[in-house]
Short mmCIF file of C-alpha atoms and ligand atoms in Angstrom, two decimals:
data_model
loop_
_atom_site.label_atom_id
_atom_site.label_comp_id
_atom_site.label_asym_id
_atom_site.label_seq_id
_atom_site.Cartn_x
_atom_site.Cartn_y
_atom_site.Cartn_z
CA MET A 1 33.35 41.47 146.13
CA THR A 2 31.87 43.16 143.05
CA ASN A 3 28.97 45.63 143.18
CA LYS A 4 26.87 43.14 141.18
CA THR A 5 23.59 42.20 142.88
CA PHE A 6 20.86 39.59 142.36
CA THR A 7 17.27 40.60 143.07
CA LEU A 8 14.74 38.14 144.50
CA THR A 9 11.08 39.13 144.66
CA ASN A 10 8.55 37.57 147.01
CA ASN A 11 5.42 37.28 144.84
CA THR A 12 3.24 36.95 147.95
CA THR A 13 4.31 40.12 149.68
CA GLY A 14 5.78 41.92 146.62
CA ALA A 15 8.91 42.56 148.70
CA SER A 16 12.20 42.45 146.77
CA VAL A 17 15.63 41.69 148.17
CA GLU A 18 18.93 42.59 146.56
CA LEU A 19 21.62 40.04 147.28
CA PRO A 20 25.34 40.65 146.75
CA VAL A 21 27.03 38.65 143.96
CA LYS A 22 30.60 37.38 144.29
CA THR A 23 32.78 36.66 141.25
CA GLY A 24 35.58 34.10 141.31
CA THR A 25 38.58 33.58 139.03
CA LEU A 26 36.74 31.07 136.84
CA GLY A 27 33.23 29.61 136.75
CA PRO A 28 29.77 30.92 137.67
CA ASP A 29 29.23 33.88 140.01
CA VAL A 30 27.69 33.10 143.40
CA VAL A 31 24.77 34.86 145.09
CA ASP A 32 25.65 35.49 148.73
CA ILE A 33 22.50 34.51 150.69
CA GLY A 34 24.21 34.62 154.09
CA ALA A 35 21.93 37.40 155.38
CA LEU A 36 18.73 36.12 153.72
CA TYR A 37 17.21 34.38 156.78
CA LYS A 38 18.07 37.15 159.23
CA GLN A 39 16.66 39.89 156.97
CA HIS A 40 13.82 38.06 155.25
CA ASN A 41 13.01 35.02 157.40
CA VAL A 42 13.35 32.51 154.54
CA PHE A 43 15.78 29.67 153.88
CA THR A 44 16.94 28.56 150.43
CA PHE A 45 16.21 24.94 149.55
CA ASP A 46 18.65 22.77 147.58
CA PRO A 47 18.71 19.07 148.61
CA GLY A 48 21.90 17.46 147.28
CA PHE A 49 23.41 20.95 146.90
CA VAL A 50 22.98 20.98 143.11
CA SER A 51 23.14 24.80 142.92
CA THR A 52 24.81 25.59 146.22
CA GLY A 53 28.39 26.73 146.80
CA SER A 54 29.55 25.81 150.31
CA CYS A 55 32.83 27.75 150.44
CA GLU A 56 35.46 29.70 148.58
CA SER A 57 38.37 27.54 147.45
CA ASP A 58 41.63 28.05 145.53
CA ILE A 59 42.37 24.36 145.08
CA THR A 60 40.46 22.75 142.18
CA PHE A 61 38.27 24.06 139.38
CA ILE A 62 35.87 21.96 137.30
CA ASP A 63 33.93 23.06 134.21
CA GLY A 64 31.38 20.28 133.76
CA GLU A 65 30.16 21.51 130.40
CA LYS A 66 33.65 21.64 128.85
CA GLY A 67 35.15 18.66 130.70
CA VAL A 68 37.80 20.87 132.32
CA LEU A 69 39.63 19.90 135.54
CA LEU A 70 42.35 22.17 136.95
CA TYR A 71 44.45 21.53 140.08
CA ARG A 72 45.63 24.96 141.29
CA GLY A 73 45.11 26.20 137.71
CA TYR A 74 47.05 23.44 135.97
CA PRO A 75 45.06 21.23 133.51
CA ILE A 76 44.74 17.62 134.63
CA GLU A 77 45.96 16.45 131.22
CA GLN A 78 49.29 18.30 131.67
CA LEU A 79 49.78 17.05 135.22
CA ALA A 80 48.90 13.48 134.17
CA GLY A 81 51.36 13.66 131.32
CA ARG A 82 54.26 15.52 132.92
CA SER A 83 54.05 15.36 136.73
CA ASN A 84 53.89 12.63 139.36
CA PHE A 85 51.65 11.97 142.36
CA ILE A 86 54.00 13.31 145.03
CA GLU A 87 54.57 16.53 143.08
CA VAL A 88 50.81 16.87 142.53
CA ALA A 89 50.29 16.30 146.26
CA TYR A 90 52.69 19.16 147.00
CA LEU A 91 50.88 21.36 144.46
CA LEU A 92 47.46 20.65 146.01
CA LEU A 93 48.71 21.21 149.56
CA TYR A 94 50.89 24.29 149.03
CA GLY A 95 49.35 25.88 145.92
CA GLU A 96 52.47 26.05 143.74
CA LEU A 97 54.64 23.55 141.89
CA PRO A 98 57.69 22.84 144.08
CA SER A 99 61.29 23.68 143.28
CA ALA A 100 63.60 20.68 143.01
CA ASP A 101 64.72 21.20 146.63
CA GLU A 102 61.15 21.66 147.88
CA LEU A 103 60.09 18.47 146.09
CA ALA A 104 63.03 16.50 147.49
CA SER A 105 62.32 17.70 151.01
CA PHE A 106 58.58 16.99 150.77
CA SER A 107 59.17 13.58 149.23
CA SER A 108 61.65 12.70 151.98
CA SER A 109 59.21 13.80 154.66
CA ILE A 110 56.48 11.61 153.19
CA THR A 111 58.86 8.66 152.86
CA HIS A 112 59.98 8.97 156.48
CA HIS A 113 56.41 9.00 157.80
CA THR A 114 55.23 5.83 156.02
CA MET A 115 55.70 3.51 159.02
CA ILE A 116 52.77 3.09 161.39
CA ASN A 117 52.90 2.57 165.16
CA GLU A 118 53.03 -1.16 165.87
CA GLY A 119 49.85 -0.71 167.92
CA PHE A 120 47.91 -0.25 164.69
CA LEU A 121 48.84 -3.73 163.54
CA ARG A 122 47.14 -5.23 166.58
CA PHE A 123 43.86 -3.64 165.41
CA PHE A 124 43.99 -5.76 162.29
CA ASN A 125 44.19 -8.96 164.31
CA GLY A 126 40.82 -8.01 165.76
CA PHE A 127 39.06 -7.67 162.39
CA HIS A 128 37.16 -10.62 160.97
CA TYR A 129 39.20 -12.23 158.17
CA ASN A 130 36.63 -11.18 155.56
CA ALA A 131 36.04 -7.66 156.84
CA HIS A 132 35.68 -5.19 153.96
CA PRO A 133 38.99 -3.30 153.63
CA MET A 134 37.12 0.04 153.68
CA ALA A 135 35.70 -0.89 157.11
CA MET A 136 39.22 -1.56 158.37
CA VAL A 137 40.77 1.55 156.78
CA SER A 138 38.08 3.95 158.03
CA GLY A 139 38.39 2.52 161.54
CA VAL A 140 42.17 2.63 161.68
CA ILE A 141 42.45 6.14 160.19
CA GLY A 142 40.01 7.39 162.82
CA SER A 143 42.12 5.74 165.52
CA MET A 144 45.20 7.77 164.50
CA SER A 145 44.04 10.52 166.85
CA ALA A 146 44.66 8.02 169.66
CA PHE A 147 48.34 7.90 168.75
CA TYR A 148 49.49 11.27 167.46
CA HIS A 149 48.77 13.69 170.32
CA ASP A 150 51.78 15.75 169.22
CA SER A 151 49.99 16.93 166.07
CA MET A 152 46.46 17.59 167.21
CA ASN A 153 46.47 21.33 167.88
CA ILE A 154 44.51 22.47 164.83
CA ASN A 155 45.42 26.10 165.57
CA ASP A 156 49.16 25.37 165.24
CA PRO A 157 50.36 25.47 161.60
CA VAL A 158 53.29 23.21 162.45
CA HIS A 159 50.91 20.58 163.87
CA ARG A 160 48.71 20.97 160.79
CA GLU A 161 51.67 20.30 158.50
CA ILE A 162 52.85 17.28 160.50
CA PHE A 163 49.29 15.86 160.35
CA ALA A 164 49.17 16.45 156.58
CA HIS A 165 52.43 14.64 155.88
CA ARG A 166 51.65 11.82 158.34
CA VAL A 167 48.24 10.89 156.98
CA ILE A 168 49.28 11.11 153.32
CA ALA A 169 52.32 8.94 154.07
CA LYS A 170 50.52 6.38 156.22
CA ILE A 171 47.28 5.75 154.34
CA PRO A 172 49.02 3.38 151.87
CA THR A 173 50.59 1.47 154.79
CA VAL A 174 47.19 1.15 156.49
CA ALA A 175 45.64 0.12 153.16
CA ALA A 176 48.33 -2.52 152.65
CA ALA A 177 47.82 -3.86 156.17
CA ALA A 178 44.08 -4.22 155.48
CA PHE A 179 44.85 -6.00 152.21
CA LYS A 180 47.38 -8.37 153.82
CA HIS A 181 44.95 -9.11 156.66
CA SER A 182 42.20 -9.99 154.18
CA MET A 183 44.61 -12.42 152.51
CA GLY A 184 45.98 -13.89 155.72
CA GLN A 185 49.47 -12.85 154.68
CA PRO A 186 52.12 -11.19 156.88
CA PHE A 187 52.25 -7.40 156.91
CA ILE A 188 55.05 -5.95 154.77
CA TYR A 189 56.77 -2.83 156.09
CA PRO A 190 57.26 0.21 153.85
CA ARG A 191 60.72 0.65 152.33
CA ASN A 192 62.43 4.03 152.27
CA ASP A 193 64.34 3.20 149.09
CA LEU A 194 61.10 3.00 147.08
CA ASP A 195 58.97 5.81 145.63
CA TYR A 196 55.39 6.21 146.81
CA CYS A 197 53.69 3.99 144.22
CA SER A 198 56.41 1.32 144.19
CA ASN A 199 56.05 1.14 147.98
CA VAL A 200 52.30 0.55 147.58
CA LEU A 201 52.95 -2.33 145.18
CA ASN A 202 55.66 -3.82 147.39
CA MET A 203 53.55 -3.63 150.56
CA PHE A 204 50.61 -5.17 148.68
CA PHE A 205 52.29 -7.96 146.79
CA SER A 206 55.66 -8.91 148.24
CA VAL A 207 55.92 -11.88 150.60
CA PRO A 208 58.82 -12.83 152.93
CA CYS A 209 59.52 -16.05 151.02
CA GLU A 210 60.86 -14.57 147.81
CA PRO A 211 61.99 -11.31 146.18
CA TYR A 212 59.21 -9.25 144.57
CA LYS A 213 59.94 -7.49 141.27
CA ILE A 214 58.08 -4.22 140.97
CA SER A 215 56.72 -3.59 137.47
CA PRO A 216 57.61 -0.04 136.34
CA LEU A 217 54.41 0.03 134.26
CA ALA A 218 52.33 -0.97 137.30
CA ALA A 219 53.94 1.86 139.29
CA GLU A 220 53.33 4.25 136.38
CA ALA A 221 49.68 3.20 136.13
CA LEU A 222 49.16 3.67 139.89
CA ASP A 223 50.84 7.06 139.76
CA LEU A 224 48.46 8.18 137.00
CA LEU A 225 45.40 6.83 138.85
CA PHE A 226 46.47 8.60 142.05
CA ILE A 227 46.98 11.91 140.21
CA LEU A 228 43.53 11.63 138.62
CA HIS A 229 41.82 10.73 141.91
CA ALA A 230 43.68 13.22 144.11
CA ASP A 231 41.06 15.97 144.26
CA HIS A 232 37.75 17.01 142.77
CA GLU A 233 36.36 20.24 144.26
CA GLN A 234 33.49 19.95 146.79
CA ASN A 235 32.53 16.31 146.12
CA CYS A 236 30.61 14.32 148.71
CA SER A 237 33.57 13.00 150.70
CA THR A 238 35.53 16.26 150.58
CA SER A 239 32.46 18.19 151.74
CA THR A 240 32.14 15.62 154.55
CA VAL A 241 35.73 16.28 155.64
CA ARG A 242 35.08 20.04 155.61
CA LEU A 243 31.85 19.69 157.59
CA ALA A 244 33.38 17.32 160.16
CA GLY A 245 36.44 19.56 160.46
CA SER A 246 34.30 22.70 160.86
CA SER A 247 33.27 21.51 164.34
CA GLY A 248 36.94 21.58 165.39
CA ALA A 249 37.14 17.79 165.43
CA ASN A 250 40.70 16.51 165.16
CA PRO A 251 41.91 16.16 161.57
CA TYR A 252 42.27 12.37 161.68
CA ALA A 253 38.58 12.10 162.64
CA ALA A 254 37.68 14.42 159.75
CA ILE A 255 39.64 12.30 157.27
CA ALA A 256 38.02 9.12 158.65
CA ALA A 257 34.62 10.73 157.98
CA GLY A 258 35.73 11.32 154.39
CA VAL A 259 36.76 7.67 154.01
CA SER A 260 33.30 6.60 155.14
CA ALA A 261 31.51 8.98 152.77
CA LEU A 262 33.67 7.83 149.85
CA TRP A 263 32.60 4.20 150.40
CA GLY A 264 29.09 4.68 149.00
CA PRO A 265 28.40 3.17 145.53
CA ALA A 266 27.13 6.56 144.30
CA HIS A 267 30.61 7.98 145.02
CA GLY A 268 33.95 6.24 145.40
CA GLY A 269 32.38 2.82 145.85
CA ALA A 270 31.32 2.98 142.19
CA ASN A 271 34.63 1.54 140.95
CA GLU A 272 33.96 -1.70 142.84
CA ALA A 273 30.31 -1.63 141.68
CA VAL A 274 31.41 -1.23 138.03
CA LEU A 275 33.35 -4.52 138.12
CA LYS A 276 30.42 -6.29 139.77
CA MET A 277 28.16 -4.85 137.03
CA LEU A 278 30.49 -5.88 134.18
CA ASN A 279 30.75 -9.39 135.62
CA ALA A 280 26.93 -9.52 135.91
CA ILE A 281 26.55 -8.37 132.26
CA GLY A 282 29.02 -11.07 131.28
CA SER A 283 28.89 -10.69 127.51
CA VAL A 284 28.27 -8.08 124.81
CA GLU A 285 25.00 -9.84 123.95
CA ASN A 286 23.60 -8.97 127.39
CA ILE A 287 24.36 -5.24 127.15
CA PRO A 288 20.95 -4.19 125.71
CA LYS A 289 19.14 -5.94 128.58
CA PHE A 290 21.16 -4.07 131.22
CA VAL A 291 20.92 -0.73 129.39
CA ALA A 292 17.14 -1.21 129.30
CA ARG A 293 17.15 -1.86 133.05
CA ALA A 294 19.21 1.31 133.64
CA LYS A 295 16.53 3.30 131.76
CA ASP A 296 13.58 1.68 133.56
CA LYS A 297 12.27 4.04 136.24
CA ASP A 298 10.85 1.08 138.14
CA ASP A 299 14.21 -0.66 138.24
CA PRO A 300 16.74 0.69 140.80
CA PHE A 301 19.61 -0.61 138.61
CA ARG A 302 21.92 2.10 137.27
CA LEU A 303 24.88 1.81 134.95
CA MET A 304 27.65 2.16 137.50
CA GLY A 305 30.52 4.33 136.35
CA PHE A 306 28.15 6.46 134.27
CA GLY A 307 26.85 9.92 135.06
CA HIS A 308 28.19 12.75 137.15
CA ARG A 309 26.76 15.65 139.13
CA VAL A 310 29.12 18.13 137.47
CA TYR A 311 30.43 16.64 134.22
CA LYS A 312 27.62 16.93 131.67
CA ASN A 313 30.09 16.14 128.96
CA PHE A 314 32.98 13.69 129.19
CA ASP A 315 34.94 13.23 132.45
CA PRO A 316 38.52 14.09 131.41
CA ARG A 317 39.83 11.57 133.90
CA ALA A 318 37.91 8.69 132.27
CA THR A 319 39.53 9.50 128.92
CA LEU A 320 43.02 9.36 130.44
CA ILE A 321 42.28 6.13 132.35
CA ARG A 322 40.89 4.46 129.23
CA GLU A 323 44.18 5.24 127.42
CA MET A 324 46.15 3.72 130.32
CA CYS A 325 43.89 0.64 130.17
CA HIS A 326 45.06 -0.04 126.62
CA LYS A 327 48.72 0.30 127.69
CA VAL A 328 48.41 -1.87 130.81
CA LEU A 329 46.43 -4.67 129.17
CA LYS A 330 48.83 -4.70 126.21
CA GLU A 331 51.89 -5.13 128.39
CA MET A 332 50.57 -6.94 131.47
CA GLY A 333 48.74 -9.74 129.77
CA ASP A 334 45.27 -9.60 128.36
CA SER A 335 43.52 -11.81 130.92
CA ASN A 336 41.36 -8.75 131.62
CA ALA A 337 40.98 -7.87 127.95
CA PRO A 338 37.47 -9.40 127.71
CA LEU A 339 36.35 -7.18 130.60
CA PHE A 340 37.87 -4.13 128.90
CA GLU A 341 36.29 -5.05 125.58
CA LEU A 342 32.94 -5.40 127.37
CA ALA A 343 33.39 -1.97 128.98
CA LEU A 344 34.26 -0.39 125.63
CA ALA A 345 31.20 -2.02 124.04
CA LEU A 346 28.96 -0.86 126.90
CA GLU A 347 30.28 2.70 126.55
CA GLU A 348 29.62 2.64 122.81
CA VAL A 349 26.04 1.36 123.22
CA ALA A 350 25.20 3.78 126.04
CA LEU A 351 26.64 6.83 124.27
CA GLN A 352 24.43 6.15 121.25
CA ASP A 353 21.29 5.74 123.35
CA ASP A 354 18.89 8.73 123.50
CA TYR A 355 18.30 8.28 127.26
CA PHE A 356 22.00 8.64 128.06
CA ILE A 357 22.46 11.43 125.54
CA GLU A 358 19.50 13.44 126.88
CA LYS A 359 20.60 13.01 130.49
CA ASN A 360 24.26 13.71 129.70
CA LEU A 361 25.42 10.41 131.15
CA TYR A 362 29.01 9.67 130.20
CA PRO A 363 31.64 7.33 131.70
CA ASN A 364 33.12 8.87 134.83
CA VAL A 365 36.41 8.34 136.65
CA ASP A 366 35.17 5.06 138.12
CA PHE A 367 34.21 3.35 134.87
CA TYR A 368 37.63 2.15 133.73
CA SER A 369 39.80 2.42 136.85
CA GLY A 370 38.81 -0.99 138.19
CA ILE A 371 40.00 -2.70 135.02
CA ILE A 372 43.50 -1.37 135.63
CA TYR A 373 43.40 -2.28 139.33
CA ARG A 374 42.34 -5.82 138.37
CA ALA A 375 45.15 -6.05 135.83
CA LEU A 376 47.59 -5.06 138.60
CA GLY A 377 46.25 -7.91 140.77
CA ILE A 378 44.25 -5.68 143.14
CA PRO A 379 40.90 -7.27 144.13
CA GLU A 380 37.55 -5.46 143.76
CA SER A 381 37.19 -5.07 147.54
CA MET A 382 40.31 -2.87 147.51
CA PHE A 383 39.26 -0.55 144.65
CA THR A 384 37.68 2.12 146.86
CA VAL A 385 40.65 1.91 149.22
CA MET A 386 42.85 2.84 146.24
CA PHE A 387 40.58 5.82 145.62
CA ALA A 388 40.91 6.79 149.32
CA ILE A 389 44.72 6.66 149.17
CA ALA A 390 44.73 9.26 146.39
CA ARG A 391 41.82 11.37 147.68
CA THR A 392 43.46 11.74 151.09
CA VAL A 393 45.61 14.43 149.44
CA GLY A 394 42.52 16.38 148.38
CA TRP A 395 40.81 15.90 151.72
CA VAL A 396 43.90 17.17 153.54
CA ALA A 397 44.28 20.14 151.17
CA HIS A 398 40.65 21.16 151.73
CA TRP A 399 40.86 20.62 155.50
CA LEU A 400 43.96 22.85 155.64
CA GLU A 401 42.21 25.51 153.55
CA MET A 402 39.06 25.33 155.70
CA ILE A 403 40.86 25.37 159.07
CA ALA A 404 43.09 28.31 158.06
CA ASP A 405 40.11 30.47 157.07
CA PRO A 406 39.75 33.16 159.76
CA ALA A 407 36.10 33.61 158.76
CA GLY A 408 35.47 29.89 159.09
CA ARG A 409 32.50 28.76 161.18
CA ILE A 410 30.77 25.45 161.97
CA GLY A 411 28.67 24.13 159.10
CA ARG A 412 25.04 23.83 160.13
CA PRO A 413 22.41 23.71 157.33
CA ARG A 414 18.69 24.36 158.02
CA GLN A 415 15.65 22.55 156.58
CA LEU A 416 12.05 22.73 155.37
CA TYR A 417 10.06 21.18 158.23
CA THR A 418 7.19 19.00 156.99
CA GLY A 419 6.55 17.03 160.18
CA ALA A 420 3.68 17.11 162.70
CA PRO A 421 2.35 20.52 163.85
CA LEU A 422 2.57 21.46 167.54
CA ARG A 423 0.68 18.94 169.69
CA ASP A 424 0.49 17.91 173.39
CA TYR A 425 1.75 14.69 174.99
CA VAL A 426 -0.89 12.00 175.60
CA SER A 427 -0.35 9.39 178.33
CA VAL A 428 -0.33 5.79 177.19
CA ASP A 429 -3.67 5.04 178.94
CA ASP A 430 -5.37 7.76 176.90
CA ARG A 431 -3.96 6.71 173.52
CA LYS A 432 -6.17 4.89 171.08
C1 SDX B 501 32.41 9.93 141.80
O1 SDX B 501 31.20 14.65 142.86
C2 SDX B 501 32.31 14.17 142.40
O2 SDX B 501 33.14 14.90 141.93
C3 SDX B 501 32.46 12.65 142.51
C4 SDX B 501 33.73 12.06 141.88
C5 SDX B 501 34.99 12.55 142.60
O3 SDX B 501 36.06 12.55 141.98
O4 SDX B 501 34.90 12.85 143.81
O5 SDX B 501 33.81 12.41 140.51
C6 SDX B 501 33.76 10.55 142.01
O6 SDX B 501 31.69 9.76 142.75
C7 SDX B 501 31.95 9.64 140.38
C8 SDX B 501 30.49 9.09 140.32
C9 SDX B 501 30.51 7.59 140.64
N1 SDX B 501 29.12 7.08 140.76
C10 SDX B 501 28.58 6.27 139.84
O7 SDX B 501 29.14 5.95 138.78
C11 SDX B 501 27.20 5.73 140.22
C12 SDX B 501 26.24 5.82 139.00
N2 SDX B 501 25.97 7.26 138.77
C13 SDX B 501 24.93 7.84 139.48
O8 SDX B 501 24.29 7.26 140.52
C14 SDX B 501 24.78 9.35 139.30
O9 SDX B 501 25.03 9.64 138.00
C15 SDX B 501 25.63 10.21 140.20
C16 SDX B 501 25.46 9.85 141.64
C17 SDX B 501 27.07 10.11 139.82
C18 SDX B 501 25.19 11.66 139.97
O10 SDX B 501 23.93 11.79 140.55
P1 SDX B 501 23.07 13.15 140.38
O11 SDX B 501 23.90 14.25 139.90
O12 SDX B 501 22.31 13.34 141.66
O13 SDX B 501 22.13 12.82 139.21
P2 SDX B 501 20.74 12.08 139.36
O14 SDX B 501 20.91 10.86 140.24
O15 SDX B 501 19.72 13.08 139.75
O16 SDX B 501 20.48 11.57 137.88
C19 SDX B 501 19.94 12.47 136.92
C20 SDX B 501 19.11 11.56 136.01
C21 SDX B 501 18.13 10.69 136.79
O17 SDX B 501 17.03 10.44 135.92
P3 SDX B 501 15.68 11.40 136.10
O18 SDX B 501 15.25 11.26 137.56
O19 SDX B 501 16.10 12.79 135.74
O20 SDX B 501 14.69 10.80 135.14
O21 SDX B 501 19.98 10.64 135.32
C22 SDX B 501 19.67 9.31 135.72
C23 SDX B 501 18.85 9.39 136.99
O22 SDX B 501 17.98 8.29 137.09
N3 SDX B 501 20.94 8.65 135.96
C24 SDX B 501 21.25 7.42 135.57
C25 SDX B 501 22.58 7.23 135.97
N4 SDX B 501 23.03 8.31 136.58
C26 SDX B 501 22.03 9.20 136.58
N5 SDX B 501 20.55 6.48 134.93
C27 SDX B 501 21.17 5.31 134.68
N6 SDX B 501 22.45 5.03 135.02
C28 SDX B 501 23.18 5.97 135.67
N7 SDX B 501 24.45 5.72 136.00
#
């Protein structure tokens, strides 16, 4: 805590209040308003939490003006270029890059937790054949607390670590089961001889009738996408996990809450919405019509995959995904090239338009990711599930950080009440 203060003055009463200011390692200072209500009987007001910090965190730093994203201090560009998803998962969970032995032990633990209890598979038989995979995944993740009673004591660090490894290891298996159910194909068990991303591809695409050849480029592309989607500070779904976990709810329930929050088209559901939008635009000639709609205040249509609460410059992840798009489409057949060309053309038109320039609307992480998923054979309905697989690492890292905080307390925001004033009950016979 520094001795910096921030003074607020109440123009009605003339009273001033000095609030303590806290300085972090990087980024803006924060004004600690924790005592404001008790001492001055006022709340702050910040719907959508545009200017509100909810916690201290050592995990991820974003500078939206400069397009900077750091995981535990390491730039996303360096991790994307030199690391892999399992190593990044270790970094996010434990705070440091692992030694070779630490990495081998962590990777082995994840590998040996990828199987799911056979009871889970019976859940899938109950889902309608065309259930949205996110509905299945959120339900099954929440049901994990019905199976793993041996890792539910949130006050026991050993239980917390077992939970962390279990849910990171099993989310791809649950995702694959949802995918196979939606296709009416038999469930494929994880294989311990495969790395994390190759296992995802094998569980998704192999069938019992013939050998499945895993494309190294497909595994590389998935690994990059998982690294880029692993964490992102106090985003909507991560804040949901923290809030749910702050009540002492079991960690599987908190992660299931995060899956549900991610599903929204304003958040992780945007990658699926981008593909629907590109298919609706159809051709470069139609771009101006859709850009005009996105600018029309009376039209609820927005350019999906554009804009971000924090990045008011480019989203560094979108840049890296766009580069991988070129590589994947070049090697894996250009059946999706028209879609990619359309996306590139849309980006070019939007970035030259005054409306998008003035409002700092740039392509975000969701704008290009779906094109790669499509090229890998993953259907649109599974795009947000892919996001959830990666973001589970961030959710777990933030849950661990939140639950280990001795000063932690239940999250319970207040409000500005604008409803009816005090009034007495009127019996139905006396009502007008
Ligand atoms: C993710 O928080 C995270 O970190 C999220 C994420 C992560 O890794 O966890 O990065 C992942 O969720 C990325 C965002 C995916 N969502 C989309 O692509 C959906 C389309 N984008 C938006 O709906 C919007 O940009 C948000 C939700 C991303 C950001 O919303 P904000 O910060 O609340 O901004 P806003 O809605 O107040 O918009 C500011 C202005 C508005 O115009 P005015 O009212 O000021 O006149 O910009 C306009 C908006 O109408 N605007 C858009 C637009 N996005 C914002 N106009 C057209 N098209 C868009 N995409």
